[in-house]
Amino acid sequence: MEPRRLIDRWLEATLRIHPGEQRSTLLLFLQCLSVVGALVVARAARDALLLSRLSPSALPRVYLLAAAAVGLAGAAWARVGPYRPLDRIMPATALASALALVAARLVRGLTGPWLDLALYAGVEVIGALTLAQLWSHAAAMHDPRSARRLFPLIAAGGTLAGALAGLAVGSLSRRWGVENLLWLAALLLAAAAAASAVSAREAGSPLQRATARPPTSRRPADRHLILLGVLSAITLIASTLVDYQFKSAAAARHAGNPSALGGFLGMVSAGSGLVALVVQVGLTSRLLGWLGLAGTLALLPAALVAGSGAALLAGGMWPAILARGADQTLRYTTTDSASRLVLLPLPPPRRTLAKTLADGLVRPAALAAGGLILLALPRSWRGPSALALATLVLCLAWLAMLPGVHRLHLAALRDALRKGRAGASPEDGRREWVEVLRAALASADPAELAWALSRAREAPGELQADVLPHLAHPDPRLRTLACLALAGQDAAAEHLLPLLADPAPAVRAAALAAHPGPPVERLRQAAEDGDPEVRGAALRALLRAGDRGLAAPGLAALADSADPALRRQAARLLGPAADAGLEPLPGILLHDADPSVRSAALASAGAARTDALLPALAAALGHAGSWRAAADALAARGAGTEAVLAPLLADARERPVLRRRAALVLGRLATPEAAALLARRVGDEDEAVRGAVAEALGRAIQLHPGLPLERDLVLRVIRVELVLAWRAVAAAEALGLPEASGRARDARDGARHLLAAALTERVDRAVDRALRLVRLLQPAAELDLAREALADQRRRAAGVELLDTLLDRRLRRLLLPLVEQGSRRARLREVAGLAPLDSPDWLRELLRDEGAWMAAAAAWAAGELRRVDAAPRVAELLTHPVDWVREAALTALERLLPPAELARAARDLTADPFAPARERALAICERGGAVRPEVPG
Amino acid sequence: MITTVEKALFLKSVPLFAALPGEELAELALIAAEVDADAGEEVVREGEAGDALYLVVEGKLRVLRGGRELTRLGEREPFGEMALLDPGPRSATVRAETDVRLLRIGREEFEELLTDRPAVARGVIAVLVRRLRETAPA
């Protein structure tokens, strides 16, 4: 296997990064790494610089200033942000922030302490804006499923940055001086600007914010959001107090030595970062599994309680360091992850509101409240013991609120699961989810019970005891659901047995389906039940048990029934019958007159494990009424289906419509083998098949960018398509056809317009195919935009402009003049010598065209333009497989041949199955005086 | 009797079908029936459920609403397009001023064609979306 594919598989297996996501995830990881790294460095520098000039007693006012700055910046962002493209504003913000730090470094020493205050607040604003933009960008690029997989990886960039930047600060501060750390922070922000610019450009068209302006305060806030807001505020106030204690202790320890202070702050950051990295990568998901949401949320306040208790009992530097370390480690790992899960079940608008309020309102307000509390405290109460006591009280309040959060989370999860809302699934918190289902299974509300029973099978072992009582429920619908919830569980077999004789047919059928191995005698009886569902379930159970002898007659009886409901049951058993090796199979059901029977048969055949039905499925692609269901079934089978589709696609004698559909299915399979089969047909003789192959290959490559492709072959085919297009242009020019579409003056003019339109279509399709093929070699999303823009007159010019920038020189020369404005003659001059554009007789060449429409339009034109010399070629079209081509040829010959010859030519069409052609031929023969043959049926 | 290719040429002048490629126009032409109406005959009546599109091949017609003439239709002009997609009541009466020959495409046949020929559906949707873009506020 190719190294690239090995890497793709490894990434998918270990980190759950799907093919095609590697680059975007890496860019976001690097962006997060750079931003957080810059913040860690900048914060260490600004804290050291501030505390070297001002006493720690000034910190409360600094917190207030920072809160006001972050609040104003957040409000401005909320107003402006949703209406600006992120691909510009993200790099601009990072770059401007870098420049601001450079300016702060340059003017340092020239100004007083106000710069340190401004720097403190400024770094908080930079942090708020750059992180908000990063996560907005990430959210816009991902759906909830990929976000859940990839966001922890992206966030790990920040965790890693915390450790590495902290280590760097520790050593560089002493070597360079703490003020020079601002250069490093600026450099990291510049790197973040570069990463965000590349990431946004590769994401495609300018990104809009994923969320609109958040709902206004006119919307009443509900208990959930209020509780989460209060909890968030308490945690942030506690964090502010811990921060104050830590910085006061650090400033006292390294008084008068800002570089040493910076180094110390860096080392604490590094230590927290390293521990956070280990926790994030190795422990967070495990802790969520062991402790549940509430337990995980309790870790941080419990750690702070322990730290505060140690400070009260022992005092000294270490409790402050440990409290600060616990805050920095657990807040951005376990607490953040648990907090995200708390919000996940909420409907998207409420989730957005909660996040916006937390970031834009609660955070700065809590920071300000922390400052105000510290200012309000008398000096004597700002000592380590008093603050440790205050922190202890806050953390105990925090812990006391967690049961309420847990209850509200369960209620939101239940609501989300019942409404099938995206973003709520068992993977988000299995313990809580099982708890929710267990509670619902004890409900007296039939609707809630039905929902819980339908979901219970997703946790079979854990909920069996809760489901069993419902086997005796008075409502047959619920008994049915209870049976299905116990499907396949051996321990439930004895409980399901009595239900095989339930008065309700649906319950009997469900019990048969769920029982792991019903007694044969009961199955035999059920196979003759009056209800089709019960009979079907019994036959399915017999097939599952391998009892073909008993199943075969029952299945045959159902398949032969005049009742579509019975035949549908048989159709659903087609796959299991094939898997059980039953012969003969009722394959006739695949072509049943009833569409529901056909669909059921095709779906069942597609789900079969055996390949016995594959040829029948492939043949069903050729039937107008069933090809879509056949395509779905073949695509759903996945790898292994290529073998049956390959001969269909490769056989040039096969019907084009069947070959196109085979290409479609191969495109949906998107396996390397499918891609190889498609690649072999990129140069197929049939235009429509080439188009289908190009489209299918494009889809396959988009799903799996690592699929192998022979570049030279694709380039050759692109050239072939473009030459085909140019020959159509040359033909239109040589025949003197109108350049612009317009209203025809007469029949002759109409024929010329028709042929001109057919040639224009040829050009457009060839260009479309060529661009689809170029997309295989050059995976730029803008190529798709350009291709689609060409079809819209209003956007065509922009599309051409885009192609001009995207294509390489050789392709540009051959392709651009095809799509540019300008006269045909001028455009043909540009490609003179690049391609063979001659023909001895264009009209006669078009009469032999592979395309039916082109041939018909050429025949029509030959007739209206009185091209008598073309009559023999037109006559060849009298045997064309397409009805209306034969009709058009006959009509044209009416203008080209003398009566006797015309009558002779028309004679063969007097038995034509196409009525318009037949009637015309008969009329000609009558006029020509030929003996009128027998008119068929 | 008009040939299929001629019908396709006529149908190309209907805005709803302007984006359809030739083969699809030919398939559409196969379900387009020739209908004759005498002078003075009402082809469609205001208020009745619409079930077909008409295209003028020869002749002239008058479009009336509430007895008042709104406009006149001549060769290659369609009317009742939206009845192919939506069975709402006709918004006007169309009466033949002279003997007319029309092409008629019924909604049932059109819907069957859409099922079998998704390219026709795509072409029609493309035209409708274009109209929507053009009329949507900037």
JSON list of C-alpha atoms in Angstrom, two decimals, chain A residues 108-286:
[
{"chain": "A", "resi": 108, "resn": "ARG", "atom": "CA", "xyz": [8.78, 50.90, 26.69]},
{"chain": "A", "resi": 109, "resn": "GLY", "atom": "CA", "xyz": [11.15, 52.96, 28.74]},
{"chain": "A", "resi": 110, "resn": "LEU", "atom": "CA", "xyz": [9.87, 56.17, 27.19]},
{"chain": "A", "resi": 111, "resn": "THR", "atom": "CA", "xyz": [6.60, 56.17, 29.08]},
{"chain": "A", "resi": 112, "resn": "GLY", "atom": "CA", "xyz": [5.24, 55.69, 32.59]},
{"chain": "A", "resi": 113, "resn": "PRO", "atom": "CA", "xyz": [3.25, 52.89, 34.22]},
{"chain": "A", "resi": 114, "resn": "TRP", "atom": "CA", "xyz": [0.16, 53.67, 32.15]},
{"chain": "A", "resi": 115, "resn": "LEU", "atom": "CA", "xyz": [1.74, 51.65, 29.29]},
{"chain": "A", "resi": 116, "resn": "ASP", "atom": "CA", "xyz": [1.92, 48.58, 31.53]},
{"chain": "A", "resi": 117, "resn": "LEU", "atom": "CA", "xyz": [-1.75, 49.06, 32.38]},
{"chain": "A", "resi": 118, "resn": "ALA", "atom": "CA", "xyz": [-2.62, 49.47, 28.72]},
{"chain": "A", "resi": 119, "resn": "LEU", "atom": "CA", "xyz": [-0.50, 46.41, 27.87]},
{"chain": "A", "resi": 120, "resn": "TYR", "atom": "CA", "xyz": [-2.28, 44.35, 30.52]},
{"chain": "A", "resi": 121, "resn": "ALA", "atom": "CA", "xyz": [-5.71, 45.24, 29.20]},
{"chain": "A", "resi": 122, "resn": "GLY", "atom": "CA", "xyz": [-4.54, 45.02, 25.60]},
{"chain": "A", "resi": 123, "resn": "VAL", "atom": "CA", "xyz": [-3.27, 41.45, 25.97]},
{"chain": "A", "resi": 124, "resn": "GLU", "atom": "CA", "xyz": [-6.65, 40.42, 27.40]},
{"chain": "A", "resi": 125, "resn": "VAL", "atom": "CA", "xyz": [-8.40, 42.03, 24.42]},
{"chain": "A", "resi": 126, "resn": "ILE", "atom": "CA", "xyz": [-6.02, 40.30, 21.98]},
{"chain": "A", "resi": 127, "resn": "GLY", "atom": "CA", "xyz": [-6.71, 36.99, 23.69]},
{"chain": "A", "resi": 128, "resn": "ALA", "atom": "CA", "xyz": [-10.48, 37.46, 23.61]},
{"chain": "A", "resi": 129, "resn": "LEU", "atom": "CA", "xyz": [-10.61, 38.48, 19.94]},
{"chain": "A", "resi": 130, "resn": "THR", "atom": "CA", "xyz": [-8.10, 36.04, 18.44]},
{"chain": "A", "resi": 131, "resn": "LEU", "atom": "CA", "xyz": [-9.54, 33.03, 20.26]},
{"chain": "A", "resi": 132, "resn": "ALA", "atom": "CA", "xyz": [-13.13, 34.00, 19.43]},
{"chain": "A", "resi": 133, "resn": "GLN", "atom": "CA", "xyz": [-12.22, 34.35, 15.75]},
{"chain": "A", "resi": 134, "resn": "LEU", "atom": "CA", "xyz": [-10.29, 31.07, 15.73]},
{"chain": "A", "resi": 135, "resn": "TRP", "atom": "CA", "xyz": [-13.21, 29.08, 17.12]},
{"chain": "A", "resi": 136, "resn": "SER", "atom": "CA", "xyz": [-15.73, 30.88, 14.91]},
{"chain": "A", "resi": 137, "resn": "HIS", "atom": "CA", "xyz": [-13.61, 29.93, 11.91]},
{"chain": "A", "resi": 138, "resn": "ALA", "atom": "CA", "xyz": [-13.33, 26.35, 13.13]},
{"chain": "A", "resi": 139, "resn": "ALA", "atom": "CA", "xyz": [-17.09, 26.15, 13.73]},
{"chain": "A", "resi": 140, "resn": "ALA", "atom": "CA", "xyz": [-17.82, 27.46, 10.23]},
{"chain": "A", "resi": 141, "resn": "MET", "atom": "CA", "xyz": [-15.61, 24.77, 8.72]},
{"chain": "A", "resi": 142, "resn": "HIS", "atom": "CA", "xyz": [-17.11, 21.82, 10.59]},
{"chain": "A", "resi": 143, "resn": "ASP", "atom": "CA", "xyz": [-20.46, 20.17, 11.17]},
{"chain": "A", "resi": 144, "resn": "PRO", "atom": "CA", "xyz": [-21.30, 18.96, 14.70]},
{"chain": "A", "resi": 145, "resn": "ARG", "atom": "CA", "xyz": [-19.93, 15.46, 14.00]},
{"chain": "A", "resi": 146, "resn": "SER", "atom": "CA", "xyz": [-16.56, 16.48, 12.66]},
{"chain": "A", "resi": 147, "resn": "ALA", "atom": "CA", "xyz": [-16.35, 19.21, 15.32]},
{"chain": "A", "resi": 148, "resn": "ARG", "atom": "CA", "xyz": [-16.73, 16.65, 18.04]},
{"chain": "A", "resi": 149, "resn": "ARG", "atom": "CA", "xyz": [-13.94, 14.57, 16.52]},
{"chain": "A", "resi": 150, "resn": "LEU", "atom": "CA", "xyz": [-11.52, 17.30, 15.67]},
{"chain": "A", "resi": 151, "resn": "PHE", "atom": "CA", "xyz": [-11.99, 20.16, 18.13]},
{"chain": "A", "resi": 152, "resn": "PRO", "atom": "CA", "xyz": [-10.14, 18.38, 20.97]},
{"chain": "A", "resi": 153, "resn": "LEU", "atom": "CA", "xyz": [-7.22, 17.86, 18.57]},
{"chain": "A", "resi": 154, "resn": "ILE", "atom": "CA", "xyz": [-7.23, 21.50, 17.58]},
{"chain": "A", "resi": 155, "resn": "ALA", "atom": "CA", "xyz": [-7.49, 22.57, 21.23]},
{"chain": "A", "resi": 156, "resn": "ALA", "atom": "CA", "xyz": [-4.53, 20.32, 21.99]},
{"chain": "A", "resi": 157, "resn": "GLY", "atom": "CA", "xyz": [-2.48, 22.83, 20.01]},
{"chain": "A", "resi": 158, "resn": "GLY", "atom": "CA", "xyz": [-3.28, 25.40, 22.66]},
{"chain": "A", "resi": 159, "resn": "THR", "atom": "CA", "xyz": [-2.46, 23.01, 25.47]},
{"chain": "A", "resi": 160, "resn": "LEU", "atom": "CA", "xyz": [0.87, 22.15, 23.88]},
{"chain": "A", "resi": 161, "resn": "ALA", "atom": "CA", "xyz": [1.56, 25.86, 23.38]},
{"chain": "A", "resi": 162, "resn": "GLY", "atom": "CA", "xyz": [0.94, 26.47, 27.07]},
{"chain": "A", "resi": 163, "resn": "ALA", "atom": "CA", "xyz": [3.65, 23.99, 28.00]},
{"chain": "A", "resi": 164, "resn": "LEU", "atom": "CA", "xyz": [6.18, 24.97, 25.34]},
{"chain": "A", "resi": 165, "resn": "ALA", "atom": "CA", "xyz": [5.67, 28.73, 25.68]},
{"chain": "A", "resi": 166, "resn": "GLY", "atom": "CA", "xyz": [5.90, 28.47, 29.43]},
{"chain": "A", "resi": 167, "resn": "LEU", "atom": "CA", "xyz": [9.25, 26.67, 29.14]},
{"chain": "A", "resi": 168, "resn": "ALA", "atom": "CA", "xyz": [10.47, 29.25, 26.63]},
{"chain": "A", "resi": 169, "resn": "VAL", "atom": "CA", "xyz": [9.45, 32.14, 28.87]},
{"chain": "A", "resi": 170, "resn": "GLY", "atom": "CA", "xyz": [11.23, 30.54, 31.82]},
{"chain": "A", "resi": 171, "resn": "SER", "atom": "CA", "xyz": [14.59, 30.41, 30.06]},
{"chain": "A", "resi": 172, "resn": "LEU", "atom": "CA", "xyz": [14.36, 33.37, 27.65]},
{"chain": "A", "resi": 173, "resn": "SER", "atom": "CA", "xyz": [13.22, 35.81, 30.29]},
{"chain": "A", "resi": 174, "resn": "ARG", "atom": "CA", "xyz": [16.52, 35.48, 32.14]},
{"chain": "A", "resi": 175, "resn": "ARG", "atom": "CA", "xyz": [18.58, 35.52, 28.96]},
{"chain": "A", "resi": 176, "resn": "TRP", "atom": "CA", "xyz": [16.92, 38.32, 27.01]},
{"chain": "A", "resi": 177, "resn": "GLY", "atom": "CA", "xyz": [15.05, 40.26, 29.60]},
{"chain": "A", "resi": 178, "resn": "VAL", "atom": "CA", "xyz": [11.32, 40.00, 30.17]},
{"chain": "A", "resi": 179, "resn": "GLU", "atom": "CA", "xyz": [10.42, 43.03, 28.03]},
{"chain": "A", "resi": 180, "resn": "ASN", "atom": "CA", "xyz": [11.93, 41.33, 24.96]},
{"chain": "A", "resi": 181, "resn": "LEU", "atom": "CA", "xyz": [9.45, 38.51, 25.31]},
{"chain": "A", "resi": 182, "resn": "LEU", "atom": "CA", "xyz": [7.04, 40.88, 23.57]},
{"chain": "A", "resi": 183, "resn": "TRP", "atom": "CA", "xyz": [9.01, 40.29, 20.35]},
{"chain": "A", "resi": 184, "resn": "LEU", "atom": "CA", "xyz": [8.44, 36.55, 20.68]},
{"chain": "A", "resi": 185, "resn": "ALA", "atom": "CA", "xyz": [4.73, 37.09, 21.32]},
{"chain": "A", "resi": 186, "resn": "ALA", "atom": "CA", "xyz": [4.52, 39.34, 18.26]},
{"chain": "A", "resi": 187, "resn": "LEU", "atom": "CA", "xyz": [6.29, 36.72, 16.14]},
{"chain": "A", "resi": 188, "resn": "LEU", "atom": "CA", "xyz": [3.85, 34.04, 17.29]},
{"chain": "A", "resi": 189, "resn": "LEU", "atom": "CA", "xyz": [0.90, 36.29, 16.44]},
{"chain": "A", "resi": 190, "resn": "ALA", "atom": "CA", "xyz": [2.36, 36.89, 12.98]},
{"chain": "A", "resi": 191, "resn": "ALA", "atom": "CA", "xyz": [2.62, 33.10, 12.56]},
{"chain": "A", "resi": 192, "resn": "ALA", "atom": "CA", "xyz": [-1.02, 32.86, 13.66]},
{"chain": "A", "resi": 193, "resn": "ALA", "atom": "CA", "xyz": [-1.94, 35.46, 11.03]},
{"chain": "A", "resi": 194, "resn": "ALA", "atom": "CA", "xyz": [-0.20, 33.41, 8.33]},
{"chain": "A", "resi": 195, "resn": "ALA", "atom": "CA", "xyz": [-1.81, 30.13, 9.45]},
{"chain": "A", "resi": 196, "resn": "SER", "atom": "CA", "xyz": [-5.26, 31.73, 9.57]},
{"chain": "A", "resi": 197, "resn": "ALA", "atom": "CA", "xyz": [-4.83, 33.31, 6.13]},
{"chain": "A", "resi": 198, "resn": "VAL", "atom": "CA", "xyz": [-3.88, 29.96, 4.56]},
{"chain": "A", "resi": 199, "resn": "SER", "atom": "CA", "xyz": [-6.59, 28.12, 6.45]},
{"chain": "A", "resi": 200, "resn": "ALA", "atom": "CA", "xyz": [-9.30, 30.58, 5.46]},
{"chain": "A", "resi": 201, "resn": "ARG", "atom": "CA", "xyz": [-8.18, 30.60, 1.82]},
{"chain": "A", "resi": 202, "resn": "GLU", "atom": "CA", "xyz": [-8.25, 26.82, 1.59]},
{"chain": "A", "resi": 203, "resn": "ALA", "atom": "CA", "xyz": [-11.68, 26.70, 3.19]},
{"chain": "A", "resi": 204, "resn": "GLY", "atom": "CA", "xyz": [-13.06, 28.22, 0.01]},
{"chain": "A", "resi": 205, "resn": "SER", "atom": "CA", "xyz": [-15.24, 31.27, -0.50]},
{"chain": "A", "resi": 206, "resn": "PRO", "atom": "CA", "xyz": [-15.17, 33.99, 2.12]},
{"chain": "A", "resi": 207, "resn": "LEU", "atom": "CA", "xyz": [-16.51, 32.51, 5.30]},
{"chain": "A", "resi": 208, "resn": "GLN", "atom": "CA", "xyz": [-19.56, 33.88, 6.98]},
{"chain": "A", "resi": 209, "resn": "ARG", "atom": "CA", "xyz": [-19.90, 33.58, 10.67]},
{"chain": "A", "resi": 210, "resn": "ALA", "atom": "CA", "xyz": [-21.68, 30.38, 11.58]},
{"chain": "A", "resi": 211, "resn": "THR", "atom": "CA", "xyz": [-23.96, 32.25, 13.92]},
{"chain": "A", "resi": 212, "resn": "ALA", "atom": "CA", "xyz": [-25.92, 35.37, 13.28]},
{"chain": "A", "resi": 213, "resn": "ARG", "atom": "CA", "xyz": [-26.33, 38.25, 15.70]},
{"chain": "A", "resi": 214, "resn": "PRO", "atom": "CA", "xyz": [-27.24, 36.63, 19.02]},
{"chain": "A", "resi": 215, "resn": "PRO", "atom": "CA", "xyz": [-30.78, 36.95, 20.24]},
{"chain": "A", "resi": 216, "resn": "THR", "atom": "CA", "xyz": [-31.52, 40.17, 22.05]},
{"chain": "A", "resi": 217, "resn": "SER", "atom": "CA", "xyz": [-32.43, 40.58, 25.67]},
{"chain": "A", "resi": 218, "resn": "ARG", "atom": "CA", "xyz": [-36.12, 40.73, 24.68]},
{"chain": "A", "resi": 219, "resn": "ARG", "atom": "CA", "xyz": [-35.97, 36.93, 24.77]},
{"chain": "A", "resi": 220, "resn": "PRO", "atom": "CA", "xyz": [-36.63, 35.75, 28.33]},
{"chain": "A", "resi": 221, "resn": "ALA", "atom": "CA", "xyz": [-33.58, 34.00, 29.77]},
{"chain": "A", "resi": 222, "resn": "ASP", "atom": "CA", "xyz": [-34.45, 30.53, 31.04]},
{"chain": "A", "resi": 223, "resn": "ARG", "atom": "CA", "xyz": [-33.37, 28.73, 34.17]},
{"chain": "A", "resi": 224, "resn": "HIS", "atom": "CA", "xyz": [-30.76, 26.68, 32.35]},
{"chain": "A", "resi": 225, "resn": "LEU", "atom": "CA", "xyz": [-28.94, 29.69, 30.97]},
{"chain": "A", "resi": 226, "resn": "ILE", "atom": "CA", "xyz": [-29.23, 31.66, 34.23]},
{"chain": "A", "resi": 227, "resn": "LEU", "atom": "CA", "xyz": [-27.79, 28.76, 36.21]},
{"chain": "A", "resi": 228, "resn": "LEU", "atom": "CA", "xyz": [-24.96, 28.26, 33.73]},
{"chain": "A", "resi": 229, "resn": "GLY", "atom": "CA", "xyz": [-24.27, 32.00, 33.76]},
{"chain": "A", "resi": 230, "resn": "VAL", "atom": "CA", "xyz": [-24.14, 32.17, 37.55]},
{"chain": "A", "resi": 231, "resn": "LEU", "atom": "CA", "xyz": [-21.89, 29.10, 37.68]},
{"chain": "A", "resi": 232, "resn": "SER", "atom": "CA", "xyz": [-19.59, 30.59, 35.08]},
{"chain": "A", "resi": 233, "resn": "ALA", "atom": "CA", "xyz": [-19.42, 33.86, 37.04]},
{"chain": "A", "resi": 234, "resn": "ILE", "atom": "CA", "xyz": [-18.58, 32.11, 40.30]},
{"chain": "A", "resi": 235, "resn": "THR", "atom": "CA", "xyz": [-15.80, 30.09, 38.68]},
{"chain": "A", "resi": 236, "resn": "LEU", "atom": "CA", "xyz": [-14.30, 33.18, 37.08]},
{"chain": "A", "resi": 237, "resn": "ILE", "atom": "CA", "xyz": [-14.44, 35.21, 40.31]},
{"chain": "A", "resi": 238, "resn": "ALA", "atom": "CA", "xyz": [-12.74, 32.35, 42.13]},
{"chain": "A", "resi": 239, "resn": "SER", "atom": "CA", "xyz": [-10.16, 32.23, 39.35]},
{"chain": "A", "resi": 240, "resn": "THR", "atom": "CA", "xyz": [-9.55, 35.99, 39.75]},
{"chain": "A", "resi": 241, "resn": "LEU", "atom": "CA", "xyz": [-8.97, 35.60, 43.48]},
{"chain": "A", "resi": 242, "resn": "VAL", "atom": "CA", "xyz": [-6.57, 32.71, 42.86]},
{"chain": "A", "resi": 243, "resn": "ASP", "atom": "CA", "xyz": [-4.80, 34.80, 40.23]},
{"chain": "A", "resi": 244, "resn": "TYR", "atom": "CA", "xyz": [-4.44, 37.71, 42.68]},
{"chain": "A", "resi": 245, "resn": "GLN", "atom": "CA", "xyz": [-3.08, 35.49, 45.41]},
{"chain": "A", "resi": 246, "resn": "PHE", "atom": "CA", "xyz": [-0.58, 33.90, 43.08]},
{"chain": "A", "resi": 247, "resn": "LYS", "atom": "CA", "xyz": [0.65, 37.16, 41.54]},
{"chain": "A", "resi": 248, "resn": "SER", "atom": "CA", "xyz": [0.93, 38.83, 44.97]},
{"chain": "A", "resi": 249, "resn": "ALA", "atom": "CA", "xyz": [3.00, 35.94, 46.26]},
{"chain": "A", "resi": 250, "resn": "ALA", "atom": "CA", "xyz": [5.15, 35.85, 43.12]},
{"chain": "A", "resi": 251, "resn": "ALA", "atom": "CA", "xyz": [5.74, 39.62, 43.20]},
{"chain": "A", "resi": 252, "resn": "ALA", "atom": "CA", "xyz": [6.76, 39.45, 46.84]},
{"chain": "A", "resi": 253, "resn": "ARG", "atom": "CA", "xyz": [9.17, 36.61, 46.14]},
{"chain": "A", "resi": 254, "resn": "HIS", "atom": "CA", "xyz": [10.88, 38.30, 43.16]},
{"chain": "A", "resi": 255, "resn": "ALA", "atom": "CA", "xyz": [10.54, 41.95, 44.16]},
{"chain": "A", "resi": 256, "resn": "GLY", "atom": "CA", "xyz": [12.68, 44.29, 42.08]},
{"chain": "A", "resi": 257, "resn": "ASN", "atom": "CA", "xyz": [13.70, 41.65, 39.53]},
{"chain": "A", "resi": 258, "resn": "PRO", "atom": "CA", "xyz": [11.25, 41.63, 36.62]},
{"chain": "A", "resi": 259, "resn": "SER", "atom": "CA", "xyz": [13.27, 39.12, 34.56]},
{"chain": "A", "resi": 260, "resn": "ALA", "atom": "CA", "xyz": [13.35, 36.64, 37.41]},
{"chain": "A", "resi": 261, "resn": "LEU", "atom": "CA", "xyz": [9.64, 37.26, 37.98]},
{"chain": "A", "resi": 262, "resn": "GLY", "atom": "CA", "xyz": [8.97, 36.69, 34.27]},
{"chain": "A", "resi": 263, "resn": "GLY", "atom": "CA", "xyz": [11.00, 33.50, 34.38]},
{"chain": "A", "resi": 264, "resn": "PHE", "atom": "CA", "xyz": [9.12, 32.26, 37.43]},
{"chain": "A", "resi": 265, "resn": "LEU", "atom": "CA", "xyz": [5.75, 33.00, 35.85]},
{"chain": "A", "resi": 266, "resn": "GLY", "atom": "CA", "xyz": [6.93, 31.19, 32.71]},
{"chain": "A", "resi": 267, "resn": "MET", "atom": "CA", "xyz": [8.01, 28.11, 34.65]},
{"chain": "A", "resi": 268, "resn": "VAL", "atom": "CA", "xyz": [4.68, 27.89, 36.45]},
{"chain": "A", "resi": 269, "resn": "SER", "atom": "CA", "xyz": [2.96, 28.25, 33.07]},
{"chain": "A", "resi": 270, "resn": "ALA", "atom": "CA", "xyz": [5.18, 25.55, 31.60]},
{"chain": "A", "resi": 271, "resn": "GLY", "atom": "CA", "xyz": [4.49, 23.17, 34.46]},
{"chain": "A", "resi": 272, "resn": "SER", "atom": "CA", "xyz": [0.73, 23.75, 34.22]},
{"chain": "A", "resi": 273, "resn": "GLY", "atom": "CA", "xyz": [0.92, 23.38, 30.45]},
{"chain": "A", "resi": 274, "resn": "LEU", "atom": "CA", "xyz": [2.72, 20.04, 30.59]},
{"chain": "A", "resi": 275, "resn": "VAL", "atom": "CA", "xyz": [0.30, 18.64, 33.12]},
{"chain": "A", "resi": 276, "resn": "ALA", "atom": "CA", "xyz": [-2.59, 20.03, 31.04]},
{"chain": "A", "resi": 277, "resn": "LEU", "atom": "CA", "xyz": [-1.21, 18.29, 27.95]},
{"chain": "A", "resi": 278, "resn": "VAL", "atom": "CA", "xyz": [-1.11, 14.93, 29.72]},
{"chain": "A", "resi": 279, "resn": "VAL", "atom": "CA", "xyz": [-4.61, 15.48, 31.10]},
{"chain": "A", "resi": 280, "resn": "GLN", "atom": "CA", "xyz": [-6.03, 16.61, 27.74]},
{"chain": "A", "resi": 281, "resn": "VAL", "atom": "CA", "xyz": [-4.54, 13.78, 25.71]},
{"chain": "A", "resi": 282, "resn": "GLY", "atom": "CA", "xyz": [-4.76, 10.93, 28.18]},
{"chain": "A", "resi": 283, "resn": "LEU", "atom": "CA", "xyz": [-7.28, 11.63, 30.89]},
{"chain": "A", "resi": 284, "resn": "THR", "atom": "CA", "xyz": [-10.09, 13.97, 29.92]},
{"chain": "A", "resi": 285, "resn": "SER", "atom": "CA", "xyz": [-12.26, 11.51, 28.01]},
{"chain": "A", "resi": 286, "resn": "ARG", "atom": "CA", "xyz": [-11.60, 8.79, 30.60]}
]
